Amino acid sequence: MFDALHQLIAQFVTFTDREKAILESAFVFKQVPRKFSLVRQGQVANELYFINKGMLRLFYENEGDEITAFIFRENLFASSYDSFLRQTPSIQSLEALEEADLLVITQPKMNELYEELPKFNVLTRKIAEQRFINSQQILSSFLLDSPEERYAKFVEQNGDLLLRVPHHLIASYLGMTPVSMSRIRNRLAQQKR
């Protein structure tokens, strides 16, 4: 159950067996069905999720529309980070796109790990740095790339998600309408012929 988490951690820090046991004891396993809401806009996010299996979607709700902010897949941590870290009401919602197997840690447990495992501070800093870099790349793409370029990058980096995520959610994530994304897909398919 913890193999994927330990593989991720090993990219950043080395834990002893004792430290691994302490880390594991802080997490609880949770299986949720597709469409299960983990955080609703306006609620405080009290949990951080490591995705063993499945996918989660972070989205904004605005005047009846849902705008996908991020699609989290296996081996990633997910939450409404701002709400989780500051313990304020979330401006986003988080739900399961597929049945998901999650390892869950609460903020109090995380704070205990900061005290008990000094390497946990290094680990979370490095993961936060990685998320920051990823966020900067997404922002840069929105500012500098055409919709066609954004779609092409998405396919190159996450093409397998086209088979797992409804296309209207991918279009929302890429900042375009489903009709626009369909046109782009058709154009790119014709260019390959």
Backbone as a ProteinNet text record, in pm:
[ID]
protein_1_A
[PRIMARY]
MFDALHQLIAQFVTFTDREKAILESAFVFKQVPRKFSLVRQGQVANELYFINKGMLRLFYENEGDEITAFIFRENLFASSYDSFLRQTPSIQSLEALEEADLLVITQPKMNELYEELPKFNVLTRKIAEQRFINSQQILSSFLLDSPEERYAKFVEQNGDLLLRVPHHLIASYLGMTPVSMSRIRNRLAQQKR
[TERTIARY]
82	0	86.9	205.3	291.6	406.2	412.8	526.1	542	431.9	439.5	481.6	430.7	468.6	618.1	668.4	811.3	898.1	850.5	925.9	934.6	823.9	824.7	920.7	909.6	993.9	1141.7	1175.5	1316.1	1379.4	1297.2	1350	1406.6	1365.8	1401.3	1486.3	1449.4	1520.8	1526.6	1617.1	1627.6	1582.6	1478.1	1428.2	1479.1	1508.7	1541.6	1412.1	1422.8	1302.6	1217.4	1282.4	1209.2	1133.3	1199	1134.1	1018.1	1036.4	927.3	806.6	832.1	722.5	648.4	722.5	659.6	574	628.8	555.9	427.5	438.6	322.1	213	252.9	153.2	72.1	121.7	51.2	-58.2	-53.2	-149.2	-258.9	-375.8	-489	-528.2	-561.6	-605.8	-753.6	-787.5	-927.8	-954.5	-1063.1	-1104.9	-1233.3	-1236.1	-1354	-1405.2	-1537.4	-1593.6	-1577.7	-1598.7	-1598.8	-1700.1	-1665.1	-1749.6	-1757.9	-1684.7	-1687.1	-1621.1	-1687.5	-1635.6	-1547.4	-1421.8	-1326.4	-1320.7	-1335.6	-1341.2	-1443.6	-1531.2	-1626.2	-1586.2	-1609.8	-1583.2	-1652.9	-1580.9	-1637.1	-1602.2	-1562.2	-1519.2	-1369.3	-1325.7	-1182.2	-1127.3	-1020	-954.9	-868.4	-908.7	-836.3	-744.8	-747.1	-670.2	-587.4	-474.6	-388.1	-389.1	-400.1	-417	-298.1	-245.5	-149.7	-227.9	-221.9	-304.3	-227.5	-271.4	-215.5	-273.5	-404	-473	-587.3	-608.9	-720.1	-674.6	-772.8	-744.5	-841.8	-793.5	-875.4	-872.3	-979.3	-988.2	-1012.3	-929.4	-945.3	-1013.8	-1122.9	-1195	-1259.2	-1285.4	-1355.9	-1500.5	-1589.4	-1729.4	-1760.4	-1810.1	-1835.9	-1964.6	-2066.9	-2195.9	-2247.8	-2241	-2293.2	-2197.1	-2085.9	-1985.6	-1875.5	-1817	-1701.5	-1579.2	-1473.8	-1349.8	-1240.6	-1190.5	-1089.9	-955.6	-901.9	-772.7	-658	-682.5	-575	-633.2	-566	-601.8	-485.2	-511.8	-409.2	-420.8	-308.2	-306.9	-226.8	-207.5	-133.6	3.3	43.5	175.2	193.1	81.5	86	11.5	49.5	-27.1	-132.2	-249.7	-357.9	-431.6	-475.3	-561.9	-598.4	-681.4	-696.6	-589.3	-468.8	-349.5	-362	-413.4	-425	-510.1	-623.5	-712.5	-646.7	-580.3	-515.5	-404.8	-321.6	-206.7	-245.9	-344.4	-382.8	-504.8	-570	-691.1	-799.2	-822.1	-926.7	-1023.5	-1145	-1239	-1180.4	-1202.8	-1147.8	-1224.1	-1150.8	-1214.4	-1227.9	-1188.3	-1193.1	-1265	-1301.2	-1356.1	-1262.9	-1262.9	-1179.1	-1266	-1267.4	-1348.3	-1272.4	-1317.5	-1257.3	-1311.7	-1221.6	-1262.1	-1284.5	-1218.6	-1230.2	-1236	-1272.9	-1257.2	-1110.4	-1086.5	-949	-910.5	-786.3	-725.1	-628.5	-654.9	-580.2	-514.8	-399.9	-338.8	-362.8	-422.7	-470.6	-394.5	-352.2	-289.7	-359.9	-384.6	-446.3	-337.3	-378.3	-279.4	-215.5	-292	-225.6	-121.5	-152.7	-56.2	67.7	45.1	157.5	247.4	186.8	264.4	344.2	286.1	359.1	481.7	464.7	577.7	688.1	650.8	752.3	839	775.9	848.9	931.2	871.6	933.6	1038.7	1017.9	1107.9	1163.3	1281.7	1338.9	1346.3	1367.9	1375.2	1240.4	1131.8	999.3	989	1055.8	1060.3	1126.1	1237	1308.5	1219.8	1157.1	1070	958.2	885.9	772.2	817.9	933.9	986.8	1016.6	1079	1114.7	990.5	890	764.6	697	698.6	640.2	714.5	847.3	925.4	884.3	867.4	825.8	688.2	594.7	460.4	468.1	553.7	568.8	619.3	719.7	773.1	664.1	587.9	478.9	374	340.7	242.7	293.6	422.6	482.2	476.1	501.1	494.9	353.2	254.3	114.6	78.4	115.3	86.6	154.2	280.2	353.1	283.9	236.9	168.1	40.3	-34.3	-156.6	-125.9	-14.7	19.4	86.3	163.9	248.7	207.7	139.3	106.5	-33.8	-50.5	-183.9	-260.7	-393.5	-469.9	-420	-383.9	-332.9	-201.9	-114.4	12.9	-10.9	-106.7	-138.9	-189.6	-277	-330	-217.9	-131.1	-20.4	71.8	101.2	184	114.8	-15.7	-91.3	-83	-103.7	-98.2	40.9	143.1	281.3	312.9	266.5	301.2	201.9	76.3	-30	-127.5	-79.2	-167.7	-257.4	-209.7	-290.9	-417.6	-417.3	-536.1	-653.2	-624.2	-732.7	-824.4	-772.6	-852.7	-919.2	-880.4	-930.9	-1017.6	-1001	-1069.2	-1166.2	-1291	-1384.1	-1324.3	-1342.5	-1278.3	-1323.3	-1448.1	-1491.5	-1414.6	-1368.5	-1288.2	-1146.2	-1091.8	-959.1	-965.3	-1071	-1087.3	-1091.4	-1166.3	-1174.6	-1037.2	-962.9	-827.7	-735.8	-753.8	-669.8	-720.7	-831.8	-882.8	-952.9	-1023.4	-1095.8	-1228.9	-1314.7	-1442.4	-1422.3	-1513	-1503.5	-1507	-1584.7	-1592.8	-1457.4	-1394	-1260.9	-1160	-1163.2	-1068.3	-1093.2	-1218	-1251.4	-1197.1	-1210.2	-1156	-1003.8	-939.4	-793.2	-752.7	-822.4	-791.4	-805.7	-912.6	-935.1	-826.1	-789	-681.8	-550.4	-515.4	-390.1	-393.4	-508.5	-521.3	-505	-560.8	-547.5	-403.5	-332.3	-192.2	-104.1	-142	-62.2	-82.2	-189.2	-217.8	-126.2
-119.6	0	126.7	119.9	237.5	237.8	137.3	126.1	250.4	295.9	412.1	537.7	552.9	668.7	664.6	547.7	535.8	560	516.7	542.4	692.1	762	907.5	973.5	935.7	994.4	972.5	852.9	818	908.8	976.3	1071.1	1196.1	1219.3	1343.2	1323.1	1224.3	1198.1	1047.7	1007.3	866.8	852.2	773	745.1	609.5	598.9	469.1	388.8	261.7	179.4	234.6	280.3	339.1	464.5	550	672.7	639.7	537.3	494	448	374.9	326.3	442.9	543	662.2	733.1	748.4	813.1	736.5	605.6	522.9	534.1	542.3	548.3	678.2	779.1	908.1	908.7	811.7	806.1	703.7	728.8	636.6	605.9	480	441.6	475.6	529	561.7	528.7	456.2	428.6	506.8	582.5	664.2	631.7	638.1	611.1	731.6	706	812.2	919.7	1044	1161.2	1195.4	1122.3	1149.9	1284.7	1367.2	1500.5	1493.3	1530.7	1531	1667.4	1771.9	1909.4	1983.9	2055.8	2140.9	2286	2365	2508.3	2562.5	2639.1	2694.8	2614.2	2486.8	2404.2	2422.8	2394.1	2393.5	2256	2253.5	2127	2081.5	1972.4	1922.4	1805.8	1760	1641.2	1665.3	1596.2	1591.3	1446.6	1425.5	1291.2	1253.4	1133.5	1075	973.1	984.4	900	773.3	661.2	530.8	483.8	504.6	462.5	559.4	592.9	679.9	821.9	909	1049.3	1139.2	1258.2	1359.9	1486.2	1563.9	1689.6	1804.6	1907.6	2031	2131.1	2192.6	2284.3	2398.4	2505.2	2622.2	2613.2	2666.5	2678.2	2827	2867.8	3008.9	3023.2	3076.7	3101.1	2976.6	2863.1	2738.5	2663.3	2724.9	2657.6	2600.4	2490.4	2431.6	2452.7	2505.5	2532.3	2445.1	2350.9	2257.4	2328.1	2324.3	2387.8	2289	2163.4	2064.4	1924.3	1832.9	1691.3	1618	1560.4	1486.2	1338.5	1276	1133.8	1056.3	928.7	842.7	901.9	875.9	914.2	1064.9	1135.2	1278.2	1303.7	1411.3	1459.4	1556.2	1555.7	1643.3	1699.9	1821.8	1887.1	2023.1	2093.9	2236.7	2300.4	2315.7	2346.5	2472.9	2578.1	2704	2683.7	2617.5	2591.3	2499.2	2394.5	2298	2364.1	2441.2	2500.8	2615	2694.6	2810.7	2784.4	2667.6	2631	2738	2778.4	2874.4	2807.2	2861	2800.1	2792.9	2681.4	2657.7	2736.3	2788.6	2853.3	2753.6	2628.7	2523.3	2401.8	2310.7	2180.6	2072.7	1958.3	1845.3	1721.1	1650.5	1528.9	1420.1	1296.3	1181.7	1172	1162.6	1139.9	991.7	909.3	763.6	712.6	585.6	525.1	542.5	584.7	617.7	552.4	504.4	454.4	561.7	613.4	728.4	698.3	756.7	761.7	903.2	914.3	1042.9	1082.6	1208.1	1263.6	1395	1415.2	1539.8	1642.4	1767.2	1870.6	1851	1814.9	1789.5	1676.9	1570.3	1460	1507.4	1591.3	1644.8	1729.3	1809.6	1892.3	1806.1	1693	1599.4	1544.5	1512.4	1460.2	1564.2	1690.8	1796.6	1796.4	1773	1771.1	1643.5	1531.1	1400.5	1360.5	1403.1	1363.8	1487.9	1532.6	1651	1636.8	1515.9	1495.6	1521.9	1513.9	1539.9	1685.3	1774.9	1916.2	1930.1	1859.5	1863.1	1804.9	1692	1625.9	1718.8	1776.7	1860.8	1987.5	2040.6	2157.4	2121.3	2005.9	1965.8	1936.1	1875.9	1851.5	1984.9	2078.8	2211.7	2284.7	2271.5	2333.3	2275.8	2144.4	2078.4	2128.8	2141.4	2192.2	2337.2	2416.9	2556.3	2563.7	2484.4	2481.9	2440.7	2337.8	2292	2401.9	2470.8	2580.5	2692.8	2724.1	2826.9	2785.5	2659	2610.5	2620.3	2586.2	2595.9	2741.8	2831.2	2973.9	3027.3	2992.6	3037.1	2989.5	2866.8	2812.4	2891.4	2926.7	3005.5	3144.2	3202	3337.5	3341.8	3239.8	3246.1	3153.7	3045.2	2947.1	2968.4	2934.3	2934.5	2814.2	2814.2	2696.6	2567.5	2575.9	2458.1	2409.3	2502.5	2465	2405.1	2462.2	2407.1	2264	2241.6	2106.7	2010.7	2052.1	1966	1931.2	2027.8	2000.6	1902.3	1922	1831.7	1688.7	1671.8	1537.9	1477.6	1559.2	1511.1	1466.8	1543.1	1515.7	1423.8	1426	1352.5	1284.6	1239.7	1184.4	1072.6	992.1	881.7	930	1054.2	1106.8	1126.5	1136.5	1149.8	1028.2	915	792.9	777.5	859	843	958.5	1074.4	1194.9	1242.7	1274.7	1329.3	1452.2	1459.2	1564.8	1705.2	1720	1854.7	1903.7	1811.4	1851.2	1888.4	1815.7	1850.3	1986.8	2010.2	2140.1	2252	2230.7	2330.3	2354.7	2249	2260.4	2339.9	2321.9	2390.8	2530.8	2571.6	2706.7	2726.7	2623.7	2634	2561.3	2584.7	2514.6	2375.4	2282.4	2149.4	2155.6	2249.4	2263.1	2306.8	2404	2448.9	2335.4	2258.6	2148.5	2043.4	2018.4	1921.9	1968.7	2097.1	2151.8	2137	2167.3	2154.2	2009	1917.9	1774.3	1732.8	1778.3	1743.5	1801.5	1927.5	1989.8	1913.4	1880.8	1809	1669.4	1604.7	1471.2	1479.4	1584.6	1601.3	1631.6	1706.1	1738.3	1614.4	1515.2	1392.7	1299.5	1320.9	1232	1257.9
0	0	0	56.8	67.8	-33	-120.1	-213.3	-300.1	-361.2	-450.9	-374.2	-253.2	-171.1	-139.7	-102.6	-71.2	-195.1	-312.1	-436	-463.9	-444.1	-463.1	-363.6	-238.8	-134.3	-164.4	-214.1	-241.2	-346.4	-427.2	-525.1	-456.9	-333.2	-264.2	-138.8	-56.4	69	93.6	182.5	221	365.5	385.1	519.5	566	694	753.3	765.9	796.7	816.5	930.7	1036	1149.2	1105.1	1027.4	979	885.7	802.5	714.1	795.3	902	987	1052.3	1097.6	1157.3	1052.1	933.4	824.1	792	775.8	742.5	848	974.5	1082.4	1079.5	1009.7	1002.3	895.4	804.4	693.8	719.9	662.6	667.4	523.5	495.8	361.8	346.2	229.5	200.2	54.1	28.2	-109.3	-133.6	-243.6	-273	-413	-432.7	-565.3	-658.3	-785.8	-886.8	-846.5	-869	-840.4	-691.3	-606.9	-463.2	-436.6	-357.7	-325.3	-201	-216.7	-105.6	-37.3	-114.8	-62.5	-146.7	-80.2	-151.8	-130.5	-234.6	-224.6	-99.8	-19.5	103.4	227.7	209.8	322.9	346.2	465.7	494.4	458.2	381.1	343.7	460.8	523.5	640.4	608.7	482.4	446.1	320.1	315.8	198.1	151.7	20.2	-35.1	-122.3	-100.1	-193.2	-274.3	-407	-494.5	-531.4	-475.1	-512	-644.8	-660.3	-782.4	-807.5	-935.1	-970	-1000.8	-1016	-1047.2	-972.2	-940.1	-875.1	-959.9	-948.5	-1023.9	-927.6	-939.7	-863.9	-955.5	-908.5	-996.9	-919.8	-994.7	-944.2	-990.3	-908.6	-947.8	-958	-1077.3	-1101.4	-1181.2	-1116.7	-1181.8	-1253	-1184.9	-1240.2	-1330.3	-1365.9	-1449.3	-1361.3	-1408.2	-1341	-1428.7	-1370.5	-1443.2	-1381.8	-1459.5	-1409.8	-1394.4	-1273	-1244.4	-1258.7	-1218	-1224.8	-1220.4	-1287.7	-1284.7	-1218.9	-1103.6	-1029.1	-1063.2	-1088.7	-1122.4	-1018.3	-1045.1	-953.7	-919.5	-795.9	-743.2	-723.9	-711.2	-680.1	-549.5	-482.2	-368.1	-420.2	-357.1	-400.8	-279.9	-295.2	-197.8	-255.2	-186	-211.7	-123.2	-179.7	-100.1	-16.6	-75.5	-2.2	123	106.5	219.3	321.5	273.6	363.2	445	379.7	448.6	542.2	501	582.4	669.7	647.8	721.6	708.7	583.4	549.4	452.4	435.7	341.6	200.3	136.4	3.1	-102.9	-199.3	-314	-429.2	-404.6	-505.4	-448.4	-538.3	-499.9	-552.5	-485	-524.4	-525.1	-640.3	-648.8	-723.5	-703.5	-771.3	-913.4	-1010.5	-1150	-1176.4	-1098.5	-1106.4	-962.7	-946.8	-814.7	-776.6	-654.6	-616.1	-484	-480	-357	-308.7	-190.5	-139.9	-5.7	14.9	147.2	198.2	314.5	364.3	490.4	493.2	613.3	647.3	775.6	821.3	850.8	862	892.9	1030.9	1135.3	1264.6	1257	1183.4	1168.1	1092.2	992.5	916.7	1006.7	1090.7	1183.7	1281.5	1323.6	1410.1	1337.1	1207.8	1130.3	1115.9	1101.9	1094.4	1220.6	1334.8	1462.4	1478	1438.4	1463.8	1360	1235.9	1126.6	1056.9	1092.9	1027.2	874.4	825.4	680.3	612.5	690.2	633.6	588	659.6	618.3	481.5	463.5	335.2	225.6	255.2	157.2	110.9	205.1	166.4	94.4	132.4	60.6	-84	-105.5	-242	-325.8	-265.5	-337.8	-369.9	-274.6	-298.6	-410.2	-412.7	-520.6	-655.6	-660.2	-784.2	-829.2	-733.8	-765.2	-813.7	-752.6	-793.4	-937	-969.8	-1106.8	-1204.5	-1168.8	-1254.6	-1273.8	-1166.1	-1175.3	-1265.3	-1255.6	-1341.2	-1488.1	-1516.7	-1654.4	-1709.6	-1626.8	-1669.6	-1696.6	-1604.9	-1622.8	-1748.2	-1768.5	-1888.1	-2014.5	-2012.9	-2129.8	-2159.2	-2053.4	-2073.7	-2128.7	-2086.6	-2130.3	-2267.1	-2300.2	-2419.2	-2533.5	-2505	-2608.7	-2664.2	-2789.5	-2849.8	-2794.7	-2807.3	-2763.9	-2830.3	-2957.4	-3028.1	-2966.2	-2930.6	-2866.9	-2728.1	-2652.9	-2520.3	-2533.2	-2631.7	-2651.5	-2690.7	-2782.1	-2826.8	-2709.6	-2622.7	-2504.5	-2410.7	-2393.6	-2306.4	-2358.5	-2489.2	-2549.3	-2532.1	-2554.3	-2542.2	-2398.9	-2301.6	-2161.9	-2090.8	-2134.7	-2063.5	-2158.3	-2273.2	-2375.3	-2327.2	-2232.5	-2181.7	-2111.4	-2064.1	-1995.9	-2091.6	-2221.7	-2319.8	-2316.8	-2271.3	-2262.7	-2126.2	-2029.4	-1892.6	-1843.3	-1904	-1856.4	-1964.1	-1926.6	-2025.5	-2094.6	-2225.6	-2304.7	-2265	-2219.1	-2178.9	-2055.5	-1971	-1854.6	-1895.9	-1993.4	-2045.9	-2113.3	-2191.4	-2257.5	-2153.2	-2046.3	-1939.7	-1878.2	-1852.9	-1796.5	-1889.3	-2019.6	-2118	-2152	-2090.4	-2111	-2243.3	-2289	-2416	-2404.8	-2501.3	-2502.8	-2562	-2532.8	-2594.2	-2747	-2802.4	-2948.5	-3004.5	-2939.5	-2984.6	-2978	-2869.5	-2857	-2964.7	-2995.3	-3100.6	-3235.6	-3264.2	-3390	-3395.1	-3284.3	-3277.3	-3298.4	-3234.6	-3250.5	-3396.4	-3460.1	-3601	-3690.6	-3666.6	-3745.5	-3730.9	-3607.9	-3583.6	-3645.1	-3641.1	-3701.8	-3853.1	-3915	-4060.4	-4099.2	-4016.4	-4045.3	-4041.6	-3962.5	-3950.9	-4069.6	-4144	-4258.8	-4373.3
[MASK]
+++++++++++++++++++++++++++++++++++++++++++++++++++++++++++++++++++++++++++++++++++++++++++++++++++++++++++++++++++++++++++++++++++++++++++++++++++++++++++++++++++++++++++++++++++++++++++++++++

